[in-house]
Coordinates of C-alpha atoms (C1' of nucleotides) in Angstrom, one line a residue:
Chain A
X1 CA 0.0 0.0 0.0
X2 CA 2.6 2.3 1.0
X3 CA 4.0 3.5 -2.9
X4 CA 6.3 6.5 -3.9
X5 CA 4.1 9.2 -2.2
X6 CA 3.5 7.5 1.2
X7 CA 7.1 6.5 1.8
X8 CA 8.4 9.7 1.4
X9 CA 5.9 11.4 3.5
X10 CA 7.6 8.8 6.3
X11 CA 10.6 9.6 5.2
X12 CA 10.4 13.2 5.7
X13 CA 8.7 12.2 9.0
X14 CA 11.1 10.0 10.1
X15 CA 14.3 11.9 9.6
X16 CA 14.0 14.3 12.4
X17 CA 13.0 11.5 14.6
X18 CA 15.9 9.4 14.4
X19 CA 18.3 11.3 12.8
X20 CA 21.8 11.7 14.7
X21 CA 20.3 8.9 17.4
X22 CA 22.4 6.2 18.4
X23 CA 20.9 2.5 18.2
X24 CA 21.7 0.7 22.0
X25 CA 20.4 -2.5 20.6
X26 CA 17.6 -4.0 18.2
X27 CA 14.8 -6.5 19.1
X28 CA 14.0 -9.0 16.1
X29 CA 10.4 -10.2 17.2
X30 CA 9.3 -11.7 14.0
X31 CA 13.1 -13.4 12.4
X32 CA 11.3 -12.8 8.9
X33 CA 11.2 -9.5 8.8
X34 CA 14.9 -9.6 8.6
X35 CA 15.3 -10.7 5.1
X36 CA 19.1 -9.9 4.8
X37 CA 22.0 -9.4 6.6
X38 CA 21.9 -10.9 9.8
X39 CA 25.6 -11.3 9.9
X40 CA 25.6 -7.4 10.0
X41 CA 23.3 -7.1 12.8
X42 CA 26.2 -7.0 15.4
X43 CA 27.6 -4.3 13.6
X44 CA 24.8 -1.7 13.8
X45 CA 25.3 -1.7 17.8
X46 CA 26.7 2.0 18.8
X47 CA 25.7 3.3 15.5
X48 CA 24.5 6.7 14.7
X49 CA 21.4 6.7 12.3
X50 CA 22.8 9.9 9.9
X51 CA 19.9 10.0 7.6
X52 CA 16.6 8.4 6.5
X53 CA 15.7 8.3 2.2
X54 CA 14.2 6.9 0.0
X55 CA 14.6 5.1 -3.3
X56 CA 11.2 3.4 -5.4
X57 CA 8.9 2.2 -2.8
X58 CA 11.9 1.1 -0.2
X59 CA 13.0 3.4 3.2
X60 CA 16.6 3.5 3.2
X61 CA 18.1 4.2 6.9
X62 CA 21.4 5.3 6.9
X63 CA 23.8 4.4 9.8
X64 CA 27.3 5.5 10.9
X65 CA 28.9 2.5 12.7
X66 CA 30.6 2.7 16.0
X67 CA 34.9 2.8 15.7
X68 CA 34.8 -0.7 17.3
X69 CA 32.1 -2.3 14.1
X70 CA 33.9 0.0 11.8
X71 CA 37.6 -1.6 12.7
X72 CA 36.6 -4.9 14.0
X73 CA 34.1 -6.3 12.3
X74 CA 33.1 -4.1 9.2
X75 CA 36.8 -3.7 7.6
X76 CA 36.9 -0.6 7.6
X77 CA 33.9 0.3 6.2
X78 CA 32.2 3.2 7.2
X79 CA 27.9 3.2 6.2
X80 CA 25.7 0.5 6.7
X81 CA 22.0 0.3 5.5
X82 CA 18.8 -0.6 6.6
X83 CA 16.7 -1.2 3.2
X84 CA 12.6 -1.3 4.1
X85 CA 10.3 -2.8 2.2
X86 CA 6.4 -1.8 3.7
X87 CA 5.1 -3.8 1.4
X88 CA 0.9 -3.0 2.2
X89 CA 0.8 -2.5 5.9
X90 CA 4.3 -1.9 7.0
X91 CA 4.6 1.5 9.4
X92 CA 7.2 3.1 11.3
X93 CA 6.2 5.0 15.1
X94 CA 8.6 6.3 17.6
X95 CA 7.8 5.7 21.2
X96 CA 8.6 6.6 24.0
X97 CA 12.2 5.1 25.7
X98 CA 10.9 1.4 27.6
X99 CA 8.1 1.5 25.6
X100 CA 6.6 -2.5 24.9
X101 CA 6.3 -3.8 21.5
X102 CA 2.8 -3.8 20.2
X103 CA 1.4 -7.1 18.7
X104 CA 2.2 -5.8 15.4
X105 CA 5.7 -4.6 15.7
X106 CA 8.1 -7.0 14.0
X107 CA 11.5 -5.0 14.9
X108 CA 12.4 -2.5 17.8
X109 CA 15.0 -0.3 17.3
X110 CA 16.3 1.2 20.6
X111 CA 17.7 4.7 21.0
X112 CA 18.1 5.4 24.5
X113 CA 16.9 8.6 24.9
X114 CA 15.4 9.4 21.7
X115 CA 12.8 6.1 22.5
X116 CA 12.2 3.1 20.6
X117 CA 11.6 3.1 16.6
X118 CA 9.1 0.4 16.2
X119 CA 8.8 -1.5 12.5
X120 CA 4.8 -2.0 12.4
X121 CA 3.7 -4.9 10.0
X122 CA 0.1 -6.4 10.3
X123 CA 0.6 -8.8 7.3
X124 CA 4.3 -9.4 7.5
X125 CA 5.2 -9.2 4.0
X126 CA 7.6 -6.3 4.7
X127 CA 10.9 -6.8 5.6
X128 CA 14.2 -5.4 6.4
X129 CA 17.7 -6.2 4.4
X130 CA 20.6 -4.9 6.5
X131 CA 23.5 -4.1 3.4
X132 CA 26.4 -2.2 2.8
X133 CA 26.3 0.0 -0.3
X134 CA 28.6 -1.7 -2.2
X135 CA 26.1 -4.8 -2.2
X136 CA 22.8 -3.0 -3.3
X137 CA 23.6 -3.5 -7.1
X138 CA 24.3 -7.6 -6.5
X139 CA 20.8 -7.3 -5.3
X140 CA 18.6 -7.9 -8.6
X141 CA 15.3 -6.0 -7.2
X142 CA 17.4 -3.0 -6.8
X143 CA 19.8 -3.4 -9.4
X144 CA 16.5 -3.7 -12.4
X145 CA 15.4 -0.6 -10.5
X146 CA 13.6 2.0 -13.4
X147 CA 14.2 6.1 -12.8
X148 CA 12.7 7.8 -10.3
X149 CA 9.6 9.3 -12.2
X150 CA 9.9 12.7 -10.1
X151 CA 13.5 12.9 -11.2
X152 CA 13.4 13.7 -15.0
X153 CA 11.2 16.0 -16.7
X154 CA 7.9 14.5 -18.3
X155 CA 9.1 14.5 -21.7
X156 CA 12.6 12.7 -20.9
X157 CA 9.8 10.3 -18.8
X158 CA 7.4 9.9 -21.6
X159 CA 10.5 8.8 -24.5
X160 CA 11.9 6.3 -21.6
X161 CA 8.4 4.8 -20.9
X162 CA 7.7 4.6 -25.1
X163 CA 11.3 3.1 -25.3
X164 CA 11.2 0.5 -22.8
X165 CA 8.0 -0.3 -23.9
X166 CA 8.3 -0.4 -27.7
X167 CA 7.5 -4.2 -28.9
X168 CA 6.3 -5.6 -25.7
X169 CA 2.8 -6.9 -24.8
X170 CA 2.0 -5.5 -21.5
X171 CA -0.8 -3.6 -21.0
X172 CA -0.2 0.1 -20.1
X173 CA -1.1 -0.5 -16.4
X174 CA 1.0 -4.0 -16.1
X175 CA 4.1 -1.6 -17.5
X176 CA 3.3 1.5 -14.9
X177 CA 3.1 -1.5 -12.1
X178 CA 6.7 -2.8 -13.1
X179 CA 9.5 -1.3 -10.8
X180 CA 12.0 -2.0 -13.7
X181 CA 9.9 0.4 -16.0
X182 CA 9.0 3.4 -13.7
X183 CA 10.0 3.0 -10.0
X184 CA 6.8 3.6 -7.1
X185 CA 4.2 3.5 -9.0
X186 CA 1.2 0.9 -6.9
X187 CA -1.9 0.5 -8.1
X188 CA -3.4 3.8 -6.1
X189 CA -1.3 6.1 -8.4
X190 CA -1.4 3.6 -11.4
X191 CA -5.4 3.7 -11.6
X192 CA -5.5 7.7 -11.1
X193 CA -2.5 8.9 -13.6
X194 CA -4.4 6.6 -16.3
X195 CA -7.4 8.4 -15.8
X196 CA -5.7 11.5 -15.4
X197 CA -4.5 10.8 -18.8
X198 CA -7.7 9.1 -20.3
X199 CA -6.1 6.5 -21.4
X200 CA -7.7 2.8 -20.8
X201 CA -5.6 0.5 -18.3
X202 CA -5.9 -2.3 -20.0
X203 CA -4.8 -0.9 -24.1
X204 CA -1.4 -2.3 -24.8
X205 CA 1.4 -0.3 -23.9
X206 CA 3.2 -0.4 -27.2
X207 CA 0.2 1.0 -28.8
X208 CA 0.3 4.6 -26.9
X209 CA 1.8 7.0 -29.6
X210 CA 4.9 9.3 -27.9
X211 CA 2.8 12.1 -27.4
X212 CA 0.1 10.1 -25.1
X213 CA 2.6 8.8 -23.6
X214 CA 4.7 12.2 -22.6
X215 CA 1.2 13.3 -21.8
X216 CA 1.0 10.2 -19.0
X217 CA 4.6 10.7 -18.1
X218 CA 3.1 14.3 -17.0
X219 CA 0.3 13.0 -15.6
X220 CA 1.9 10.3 -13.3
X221 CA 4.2 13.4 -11.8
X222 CA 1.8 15.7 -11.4
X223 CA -0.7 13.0 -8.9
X224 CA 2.5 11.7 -7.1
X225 CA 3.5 15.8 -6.4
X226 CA 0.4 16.6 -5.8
X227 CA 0.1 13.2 -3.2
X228 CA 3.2 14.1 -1.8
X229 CA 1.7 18.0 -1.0
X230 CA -1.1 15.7 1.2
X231 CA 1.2 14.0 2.8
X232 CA -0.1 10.3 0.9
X233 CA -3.3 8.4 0.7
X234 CA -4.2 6.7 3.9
X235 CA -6.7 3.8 3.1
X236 CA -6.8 1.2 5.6
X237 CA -3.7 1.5 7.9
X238 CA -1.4 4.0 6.3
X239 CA -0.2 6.4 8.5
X240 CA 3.3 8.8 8.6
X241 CA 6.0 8.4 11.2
X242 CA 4.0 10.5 13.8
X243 CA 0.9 8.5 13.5
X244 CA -0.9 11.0 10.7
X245 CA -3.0 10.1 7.9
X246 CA -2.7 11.2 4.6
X247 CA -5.3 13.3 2.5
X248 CA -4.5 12.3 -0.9
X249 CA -7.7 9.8 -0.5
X250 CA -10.2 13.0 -0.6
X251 CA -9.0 13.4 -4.1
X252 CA -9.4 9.7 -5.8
X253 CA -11.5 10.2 -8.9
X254 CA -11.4 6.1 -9.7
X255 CA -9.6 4.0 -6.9
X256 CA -11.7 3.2 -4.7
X257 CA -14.5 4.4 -6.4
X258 CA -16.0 0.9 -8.4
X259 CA -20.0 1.9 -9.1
X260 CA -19.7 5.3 -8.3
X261 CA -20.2 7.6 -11.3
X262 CA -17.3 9.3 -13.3
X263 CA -16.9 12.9 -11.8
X264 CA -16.3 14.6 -15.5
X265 CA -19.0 12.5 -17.3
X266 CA -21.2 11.0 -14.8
X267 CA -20.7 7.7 -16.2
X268 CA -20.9 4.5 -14.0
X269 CA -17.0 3.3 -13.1
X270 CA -16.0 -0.1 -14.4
X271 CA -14.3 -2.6 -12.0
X272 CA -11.8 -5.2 -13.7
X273 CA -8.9 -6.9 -13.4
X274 CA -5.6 -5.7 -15.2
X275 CA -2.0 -7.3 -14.2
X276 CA -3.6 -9.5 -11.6
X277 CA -5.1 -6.0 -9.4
X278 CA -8.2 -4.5 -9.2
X279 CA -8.7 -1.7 -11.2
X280 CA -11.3 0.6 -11.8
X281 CA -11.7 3.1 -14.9
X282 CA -14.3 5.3 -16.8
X283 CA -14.9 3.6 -20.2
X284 CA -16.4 6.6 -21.7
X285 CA -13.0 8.8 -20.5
X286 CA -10.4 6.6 -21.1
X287 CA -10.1 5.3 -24.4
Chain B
dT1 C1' 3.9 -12.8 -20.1
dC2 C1' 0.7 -14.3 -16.8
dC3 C1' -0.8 -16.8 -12.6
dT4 C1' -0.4 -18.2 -7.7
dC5 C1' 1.1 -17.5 -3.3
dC6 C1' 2.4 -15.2 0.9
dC7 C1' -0.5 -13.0 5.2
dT8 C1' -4.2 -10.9 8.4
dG9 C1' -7.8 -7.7 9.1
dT10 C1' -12.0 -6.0 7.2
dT11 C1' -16.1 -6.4 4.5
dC12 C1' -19.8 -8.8 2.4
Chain C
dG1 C1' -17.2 -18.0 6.7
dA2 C1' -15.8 -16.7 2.2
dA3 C1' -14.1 -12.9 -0.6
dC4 C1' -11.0 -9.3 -0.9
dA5 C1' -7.1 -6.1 -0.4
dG6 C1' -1.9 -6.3 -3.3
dG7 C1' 4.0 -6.1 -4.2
dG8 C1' 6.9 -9.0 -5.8
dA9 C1' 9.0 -13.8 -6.0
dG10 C1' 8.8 -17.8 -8.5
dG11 C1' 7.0 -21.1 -11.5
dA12 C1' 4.1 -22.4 -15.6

DNA sequence: TCCTCCCTGTTC
DNA sequence: GAACAGGGAGGA
């Protein structure tokens, strides 16, 4: 659940939180949730979280390890990573120092005065990978990564989507859902930018002329920006690093929306299935 | 390229 | 008490 929008809304939450703490020790309540790098565990004790990102739909947590990990254990190497994956109901909180785990926290992260960061999973299909940056690239999922779609303008997006795209099958929605085309995109923002753009999820993506497709490159940005501005979309459990839900949900015209009419043409929404999600479209918009 | 599975809370 | 929510791994 959590896509591009709602992870850096907790990323911007969680970076004055943590930032410049120091991690006393770290409580592993569900082993799963640790999907990599237990070996470096040892090593993040003493560090000093230095900054919190984020890449696609993954948290990145930057830490600083102590002299001892750095010298002893680490060779000399001086960052170490914790990549997050939230998957649909992963969540980060800060608590209070001592405070308990909940009966959905999966790791606790203590930092002695600055409280306990909690990682919050209901359906534990997030996880943790604990890497050094030198490793992220032998790590396929990250290394097939596509661009950033805030990080270009919409044309340069537009002419990569009709490039990678040229001669494959996919529908346009499969391709917007596919980390190695366009990185973040769920099917929240996937449903809305195509009906932003009128264009019908399931057409094949090869058969979008350049312009329609600059013109959905420009879409997509403009609902994650705007998404961003309302801090994300909070259906179900979503919520920021201080507990706070979104708004972005106030202004879905189709997710979410399945027998409710289109709000430009009054038509009845269609409910299908496209890639294997639900999807829900206006057949008299998008064409 | 597409389908199934993982998992739990909510909705029907 | 079943259906549904869905990102991504893995298999058909």
């Amino acid at each position: 659940m959590p896509e591009l929008p709602e992870v850096e809304t907790i990323a911007r939450t969680l970076r004055p939180q943590i930032r410049n703490t120091s991690i006393q020790s770290i409580g592993v309540l569900l082993p799963k949730a640790l999907q990599a790098g237990t070996n470096l565990l040892p090593c993040l004790t003493g560090g000093r979280i230095t900054n919190v990102s984020r890449r696609a739909k993954l948290l990145l947590v930057s830490v600083s390890p102590s002299v001892f990990a750095e010298k002893a254990l680490l060779k000399g190497e001086k960052e170490i990573l914790l990549v997050f994956h939230l998957k649909m109901t992963g969540a980060f909180f800060v608590h209070p120092a001592g405070t308990d785990p909940e009966k959905h926290t999966r790791l606790m992260f203590d930092l002695g005065l600055a409280g306990r960061l909690f990682f919050n999973d209901i359906r534990t299909f997030g996880y943790c990978r604990i890497m050094l940056p030198q490793d992220l690239n032998q790590w396929p999922f990250w290394a097939d990564l596509g661009p950033e779609p805030l990080g270009m303008s919409a044309k340069e997006l537009g002419l990569h989507l009709a490039e990678t795209l040229a001669g494959r099958k996919i529908s346009i929605k499969a391709a917007l859902l596919d980390q190695r085309v366009v990185a973040g995109v769920g099917n929240i923002y996937a449903d809305e930018s195509l009906f932003r753009a009128g264009i019908a999820p399931m057409l094949p993506a090869a058969s979008l002329s350049r312009n329609r497709m600059i013109r959905l490159a420009g879409d997509l940005q403009a609902i994650l920006t705007k998404a961003i501005e309302e801090c994300g979309s909070s259906i179900r459990n979503y919520r920021d690093a201080h507990g706070n839900a979104g708004a972005f949900q106030n202004a879905f015209a189709v997710y979410g929306r399945k027998g409710a009419r289109c709000l430009d043409c009054r038509t009845p929404l269609r409910d299908t299935r496209v890639a294997g999600r639900g999807t829900v479209y206006c057949p008299k918009c998008q064409k």
